[in-house]
Amino acid sequence: MLLQAFHGGPFVEVFATTGGKLPPICKTVGNVKREYDKTLKGFLLEVEGGRENRVCLPPDEKESMGLLQPNLVLQLFIPHGKAINLDLAVSDQSKTRRLLSFSSSHRDFKQTSPTMARIPFDVVRRGIWLNLCLDVRSLLQESFPGSDFCCIDAIALYPNCRLRRIFTARRALSDSAAFEDAGGGG
């Protein structure tokens, strides 16, 4: 997948809704629509409905994207009063694949097994477009003490949201800087 991509720059673009069709790194399941948004002057993916609907990167969950930069940025819109879930499969330095499961329905931070952690997702702002920047290295260390970040293997985004772009960053970014530097401004 992205194992051959150059990871030495400030950003690595993982997914964007530009162009005529979805990139081959992305698979949509169920009620996921690609539509044009006049206010953004661009395309986006709208993920609606139940948990059976999702956007998966990479399409084959057994493969790894091999994203080496530890900050994951999602440009998305989450409507008021709607649930949202995000799963990140992350490998640590011992090559153990761990799952960070973010959900607006989780009320507490909890390691549910040696390879899975539940993380509340209720503090994310709603009703506006935002750059959600996740420090995956810190989240992995907090969830699984002693684990050192190696790479992001897979991303699954569940309803309800609108997605424009996903990229990684070498360093943590301010919200506005991430949007402008990734080509999202204007």
PDB file of C-alpha atoms in Angstrom:
ATOM      1  CA  MET A   1       0.000   0.000   0.000  1.00  0.00           C
ATOM      2  CA  LEU A   2       1.771   3.118   1.218  1.00  0.00           C
ATOM      3  CA  LEU A   3       4.900   1.246   2.278  1.00  0.00           C
ATOM      4  CA  GLN A   4       6.709   2.583  -0.793  1.00  0.00           C
ATOM      5  CA  ALA A   5       5.586   6.186  -0.198  1.00  0.00           C
ATOM      6  CA  PHE A   6       8.151   8.763   0.890  1.00  0.00           C
ATOM      7  CA  HIS A   7       7.615   9.295   4.623  1.00  0.00           C
ATOM      8  CA  GLY A   8      10.406  11.834   5.211  1.00  0.00           C
ATOM      9  CA  GLY A   9       8.399  14.958   4.374  1.00  0.00           C
ATOM     10  CA  PRO A  10       6.102  16.848   6.716  1.00  0.00           C
ATOM     11  CA  PHE A  11       2.951  15.072   5.390  1.00  0.00           C
ATOM     12  CA  VAL A  12       1.896  11.867   3.660  1.00  0.00           C
ATOM     13  CA  GLU A  13      -1.493  12.018   1.964  1.00  0.00           C
ATOM     14  CA  VAL A  14      -3.380   8.798   2.626  1.00  0.00           C
ATOM     15  CA  PHE A  15      -6.767   9.556   1.116  1.00  0.00           C
ATOM     16  CA  ALA A  16      -8.446  12.449  -0.703  1.00  0.00           C
ATOM     17  CA  THR A  17     -11.848  12.728  -2.378  1.00  0.00           C
ATOM     18  CA  THR A  18     -10.463  14.639  -5.366  1.00  0.00           C
ATOM     19  CA  GLY A  19     -10.559  13.197  -8.867  1.00  0.00           C
ATOM     20  CA  GLY A  20     -13.080  11.122 -10.752  1.00  0.00           C
ATOM     21  CA  LYS A  21     -13.275   8.113  -8.444  1.00  0.00           C
ATOM     22  CA  LEU A  22     -12.068   6.816  -5.105  1.00  0.00           C
ATOM     23  CA  PRO A  23      -8.410   5.825  -4.820  1.00  0.00           C
ATOM     24  CA  PRO A  24      -7.654   2.072  -4.795  1.00  0.00           C
ATOM     25  CA  ILE A  25      -6.455   2.278  -1.185  1.00  0.00           C
ATOM     26  CA  CYS A  26     -10.067   2.877  -0.078  1.00  0.00           C
ATOM     27  CA  LYS A  27     -13.023   0.503   0.174  1.00  0.00           C
ATOM     28  CA  THR A  28     -16.550   1.620   1.034  1.00  0.00           C
ATOM     29  CA  VAL A  29     -19.116  -0.738   2.535  1.00  0.00           C
ATOM     30  CA  GLY A  30     -22.856  -0.074   2.720  1.00  0.00           C
ATOM     31  CA  ASN A  31     -24.404   3.390   2.716  1.00  0.00           C
ATOM     32  CA  VAL A  32     -21.382   5.531   1.805  1.00  0.00           C
ATOM     33  CA  LYS A  33     -21.948   8.206  -0.828  1.00  0.00           C
ATOM     34  CA  ARG A  34     -19.460  10.306  -2.748  1.00  0.00           C
ATOM     35  CA  GLU A  35     -21.013  13.714  -3.351  1.00  0.00           C
ATOM     36  CA  TYR A  36     -20.109  17.247  -4.320  1.00  0.00           C
ATOM     37  CA  ASP A  37     -20.330  19.935  -1.629  1.00  0.00           C
ATOM     38  CA  LYS A  38     -20.857  23.453  -2.984  1.00  0.00           C
ATOM     39  CA  THR A  39     -19.530  25.200   0.126  1.00  0.00           C
ATOM     40  CA  LEU A  40     -16.284  23.189   0.035  1.00  0.00           C
ATOM     41  CA  LYS A  41     -16.137  23.329  -3.755  1.00  0.00           C
ATOM     42  CA  GLY A  42     -15.108  19.710  -3.766  1.00  0.00           C
ATOM     43  CA  PHE A  43     -16.109  16.108  -3.278  1.00  0.00           C
ATOM     44  CA  LEU A  44     -16.516  14.275   0.024  1.00  0.00           C
ATOM     45  CA  LEU A  45     -17.662  10.924   1.344  1.00  0.00           C
ATOM     46  CA  GLU A  46     -20.806  10.843   3.444  1.00  0.00           C
ATOM     47  CA  VAL A  47     -20.980   7.880   5.825  1.00  0.00           C
ATOM     48  CA  GLU A  48     -24.501   7.401   7.230  1.00  0.00           C
ATOM     49  CA  GLY A  49     -26.637   4.756   8.897  1.00  0.00           C
ATOM     50  CA  GLY A  50     -25.565   1.879  11.113  1.00  0.00           C
ATOM     51  CA  ARG A  51     -22.237   0.268  11.942  1.00  0.00           C
ATOM     52  CA  GLU A  52     -22.436  -1.967   8.853  1.00  0.00           C
ATOM     53  CA  ASN A  53     -21.584   1.142   6.761  1.00  0.00           C
ATOM     54  CA  ARG A  54     -17.943   2.202   6.711  1.00  0.00           C
ATOM     55  CA  VAL A  55     -14.871   3.436   4.883  1.00  0.00           C
ATOM     56  CA  CYS A  56     -11.905   1.038   5.123  1.00  0.00           C
ATOM     57  CA  LEU A  57      -8.267   1.738   4.360  1.00  0.00           C
ATOM     58  CA  PRO A  58      -6.701  -0.500   3.056  1.00  0.00           C
ATOM     59  CA  PRO A  59      -9.420  -2.538   1.291  1.00  0.00           C
ATOM     60  CA  ASP A  60      -7.914  -5.830   2.531  1.00  0.00           C
ATOM     61  CA  GLU A  61      -7.804  -5.709   6.330  1.00  0.00           C
ATOM     62  CA  LYS A  62      -4.957  -8.253   6.398  1.00  0.00           C
ATOM     63  CA  GLU A  63      -2.646  -5.811   4.608  1.00  0.00           C
ATOM     64  CA  SER A  64      -0.872  -2.894   6.254  1.00  0.00           C
ATOM     65  CA  MET A  65      -0.691   0.670   4.999  1.00  0.00           C
ATOM     66  CA  GLY A  66       2.613   1.061   6.843  1.00  0.00           C
ATOM     67  CA  LEU A  67       2.090   4.722   7.774  1.00  0.00           C
ATOM     68  CA  LEU A  68       5.224   5.674   9.699  1.00  0.00           C
ATOM     69  CA  GLN A  69       4.339   9.218  10.771  1.00  0.00           C
ATOM     70  CA  PRO A  70       2.667   9.196  14.209  1.00  0.00           C
ATOM     71  CA  ASN A  71       0.094  11.990  13.768  1.00  0.00           C
ATOM     72  CA  LEU A  72      -3.073  11.085  11.893  1.00  0.00           C
ATOM     73  CA  VAL A  73      -5.241  13.932  10.588  1.00  0.00           C
ATOM     74  CA  LEU A  74      -8.813  13.449   9.349  1.00  0.00           C
ATOM     75  CA  GLN A  75     -10.649  16.349   7.711  1.00  0.00           C
ATOM     76  CA  LEU A  76     -14.237  15.637   8.637  1.00  0.00           C
ATOM     77  CA  PHE A  77     -17.624  16.968   9.660  1.00  0.00           C
ATOM     78  CA  ILE A  78     -19.584  15.271  12.443  1.00  0.00           C
ATOM     79  CA  PRO A  79     -23.258  16.303  12.699  1.00  0.00           C
ATOM     80  CA  HIS A  80     -24.753  17.299  16.058  1.00  0.00           C
ATOM     81  CA  GLY A  81     -26.420  14.455  17.949  1.00  0.00           C
ATOM     82  CA  LYS A  82     -25.008  11.642  15.782  1.00  0.00           C
ATOM     83  CA  ALA A  83     -22.809   8.730  16.813  1.00  0.00           C
ATOM     84  CA  ILE A  84     -19.379   8.210  15.258  1.00  0.00           C
ATOM     85  CA  ASN A  85     -16.808   5.430  15.473  1.00  0.00           C
ATOM     86  CA  LEU A  86     -13.221   5.164  14.298  1.00  0.00           C
ATOM     87  CA  ASP A  87     -10.965   2.109  14.504  1.00  0.00           C
ATOM     88  CA  LEU A  88      -7.195   2.356  14.098  1.00  0.00           C
ATOM     89  CA  ALA A  89      -5.073  -0.774  13.745  1.00  0.00           C
ATOM     90  CA  VAL A  90      -1.572   0.130  14.901  1.00  0.00           C
ATOM     91  CA  SER A  91       1.591  -1.982  15.088  1.00  0.00           C
ATOM     92  CA  ASP A  92       4.118  -1.479  17.839  1.00  0.00           C
ATOM     93  CA  GLN A  93       7.876  -2.095  17.630  1.00  0.00           C
ATOM     94  CA  SER A  94       7.382  -5.766  18.593  1.00  0.00           C
ATOM     95  CA  LYS A  95       5.099  -6.085  15.497  1.00  0.00           C
ATOM     96  CA  THR A  96       2.037  -6.664  17.687  1.00  0.00           C
ATOM     97  CA  ARG A  97      -1.060  -5.284  15.977  1.00  0.00           C
ATOM     98  CA  ARG A  98      -3.269  -3.362  18.390  1.00  0.00           C
ATOM     99  CA  LEU A  99      -6.710  -1.813  17.913  1.00  0.00           C
ATOM    100  CA  LEU A 100      -7.595   1.666  19.154  1.00  0.00           C
ATOM    101  CA  SER A 101     -11.394   1.880  19.018  1.00  0.00           C
ATOM    102  CA  PHE A 102     -12.778   5.424  19.303  1.00  0.00           C
ATOM    103  CA  SER A 103     -16.525   5.806  19.797  1.00  0.00           C
ATOM    104  CA  SER A 104     -18.967   8.462  20.911  1.00  0.00           C
ATOM    105  CA  SER A 105     -20.752   5.683  22.825  1.00  0.00           C
ATOM    106  CA  HIS A 106     -17.705   4.824  24.999  1.00  0.00           C
ATOM    107  CA  ARG A 107     -17.954   6.580  28.343  1.00  0.00           C
ATOM    108  CA  ASP A 108     -14.564   5.615  29.769  1.00  0.00           C
ATOM    109  CA  PHE A 109     -11.042   4.896  28.595  1.00  0.00           C
ATOM    110  CA  LYS A 110     -10.451   1.165  28.957  1.00  0.00           C
ATOM    111  CA  GLN A 111      -8.076  -1.532  27.758  1.00  0.00           C
ATOM    112  CA  THR A 112     -10.476  -4.401  26.997  1.00  0.00           C
ATOM    113  CA  SER A 113      -7.838  -6.980  26.003  1.00  0.00           C
ATOM    114  CA  PRO A 114      -4.063  -7.117  25.495  1.00  0.00           C
ATOM    115  CA  THR A 115      -4.589  -5.879  21.921  1.00  0.00           C
ATOM    116  CA  MET A 116      -7.684  -3.624  22.117  1.00  0.00           C
ATOM    117  CA  ALA A 117      -8.498  -0.335  23.837  1.00  0.00           C
ATOM    118  CA  ARG A 118     -11.748   1.654  23.941  1.00  0.00           C
ATOM    119  CA  ILE A 119     -11.356   5.418  23.815  1.00  0.00           C
ATOM    120  CA  PRO A 120     -14.227   7.914  24.312  1.00  0.00           C
ATOM    121  CA  PHE A 121     -14.867  10.101  21.276  1.00  0.00           C
ATOM    122  CA  ASP A 122     -17.358  12.516  22.824  1.00  0.00           C
ATOM    123  CA  VAL A 123     -15.040  15.529  23.175  1.00  0.00           C
ATOM    124  CA  VAL A 124     -14.789  16.082  19.411  1.00  0.00           C
ATOM    125  CA  ARG A 125     -16.454  19.280  18.185  1.00  0.00           C
ATOM    126  CA  ARG A 126     -19.590  18.818  16.121  1.00  0.00           C
ATOM    127  CA  GLY A 127     -21.415  20.769  13.457  1.00  0.00           C
ATOM    128  CA  ILE A 128     -18.247  22.218  11.867  1.00  0.00           C
ATOM    129  CA  TRP A 129     -15.529  21.033   9.502  1.00  0.00           C
ATOM    130  CA  LEU A 130     -12.422  20.210  11.477  1.00  0.00           C
ATOM    131  CA  ASN A 131      -9.001  18.650  11.250  1.00  0.00           C
ATOM    132  CA  LEU A 132      -9.063  15.908  13.823  1.00  0.00           C
ATOM    133  CA  CYS A 133      -5.391  15.358  14.700  1.00  0.00           C
ATOM    134  CA  LEU A 134      -4.660  12.183  16.658  1.00  0.00           C
ATOM    135  CA  ASP A 135      -1.257  11.651  18.263  1.00  0.00           C
ATOM    136  CA  VAL A 136      -1.244   7.904  17.654  1.00  0.00           C
ATOM    137  CA  ARG A 137       2.121   7.367  19.377  1.00  0.00           C
ATOM    138  CA  SER A 138       0.839   8.885  22.650  1.00  0.00           C
ATOM    139  CA  LEU A 139      -2.531   7.126  22.382  1.00  0.00           C
ATOM    140  CA  LEU A 140      -0.780   3.774  21.904  1.00  0.00           C
ATOM    141  CA  GLN A 141       1.545   4.347  24.868  1.00  0.00           C
ATOM    142  CA  GLU A 142      -1.355   5.458  27.079  1.00  0.00           C
ATOM    143  CA  SER A 143      -3.499   2.483  26.052  1.00  0.00           C
ATOM    144  CA  PHE A 144      -0.755  -0.140  26.183  1.00  0.00           C
ATOM    145  CA  PRO A 145       2.057   0.932  28.544  1.00  0.00           C
ATOM    146  CA  GLY A 146       5.460  -0.126  27.239  1.00  0.00           C
ATOM    147  CA  SER A 147       4.335  -0.201  23.598  1.00  0.00           C
ATOM    148  CA  ASP A 148       6.343   1.876  21.143  1.00  0.00           C
ATOM    149  CA  PHE A 149       4.711   3.082  17.926  1.00  0.00           C
ATOM    150  CA  CYS A 150       5.858   1.466  14.670  1.00  0.00           C
ATOM    151  CA  CYS A 151       3.143   2.235  12.086  1.00  0.00           C
ATOM    152  CA  ILE A 152      -0.554   2.720  11.384  1.00  0.00           C
ATOM    153  CA  ASP A 153      -1.799  -0.416   9.620  1.00  0.00           C
ATOM    154  CA  ALA A 154      -5.475   0.283   8.940  1.00  0.00           C
ATOM    155  CA  ILE A 155      -8.259   2.828   9.400  1.00  0.00           C
ATOM    156  CA  ALA A 156     -12.005   2.149   9.527  1.00  0.00           C
ATOM    157  CA  LEU A 157     -14.419   5.086   9.791  1.00  0.00           C
ATOM    158  CA  TYR A 158     -18.042   4.381  10.719  1.00  0.00           C
ATOM    159  CA  PRO A 159     -21.174   6.593  10.672  1.00  0.00           C
ATOM    160  CA  ASN A 160     -22.042   9.390  11.013  1.00  0.00           C
ATOM    161  CA  CYS A 161     -19.723  11.853   9.325  1.00  0.00           C
ATOM    162  CA  ARG A 162     -18.565  13.501   6.132  1.00  0.00           C
ATOM    163  CA  LEU A 163     -14.937  12.843   5.163  1.00  0.00           C
ATOM    164  CA  ARG A 164     -12.772  14.929   2.863  1.00  0.00           C
ATOM    165  CA  ARG A 165      -9.161  13.899   3.405  1.00  0.00           C
ATOM    166  CA  ILE A 166      -6.844  11.783   5.554  1.00  0.00           C
ATOM    167  CA  PHE A 167      -3.117  12.372   5.922  1.00  0.00           C
ATOM    168  CA  THR A 168      -0.311  11.775   8.391  1.00  0.00           C
ATOM    169  CA  ALA A 169       2.062  14.380   9.776  1.00  0.00           C
ATOM    170  CA  ARG A 170       5.513  14.069  11.230  1.00  0.00           C
ATOM    171  CA  ARG A 171       4.729  16.594  13.980  1.00  0.00           C
ATOM    172  CA  ALA A 172       1.548  17.540  15.822  1.00  0.00           C
ATOM    173  CA  LEU A 173      -0.143  20.483  14.140  1.00  0.00           C
ATOM    174  CA  SER A 174      -2.457  23.293  15.027  1.00  0.00           C
ATOM    175  CA  ASP A 175      -5.892  22.866  13.439  1.00  0.00           C
ATOM    176  CA  SER A 176      -5.570  25.753  10.988  1.00  0.00           C
ATOM    177  CA  ALA A 177      -1.959  24.953  10.008  1.00  0.00           C
ATOM    178  CA  ALA A 178      -2.842  21.357   9.161  1.00  0.00           C
ATOM    179  CA  PHE A 179      -5.718  22.444   6.928  1.00  0.00           C
ATOM    180  CA  GLU A 180      -3.697  25.042   5.020  1.00  0.00           C
ATOM    181  CA  ASP A 181      -0.482  22.996   4.652  1.00  0.00           C
ATOM    182  CA  ALA A 182      -2.367  19.953   3.376  1.00  0.00           C
ATOM    183  CA  GLY A 183      -3.936  21.954   0.584  1.00  0.00           C
ATOM    184  CA  GLY A 184      -7.328  22.305   2.246  1.00  0.00           C
ATOM    185  CA  GLY A 185      -7.432  26.081   2.474  1.00  0.00           C
ATOM    186  CA  GLY A 186      -9.376  28.085  -0.094  1.00  0.00           C
TER     187      GLY A 186
END
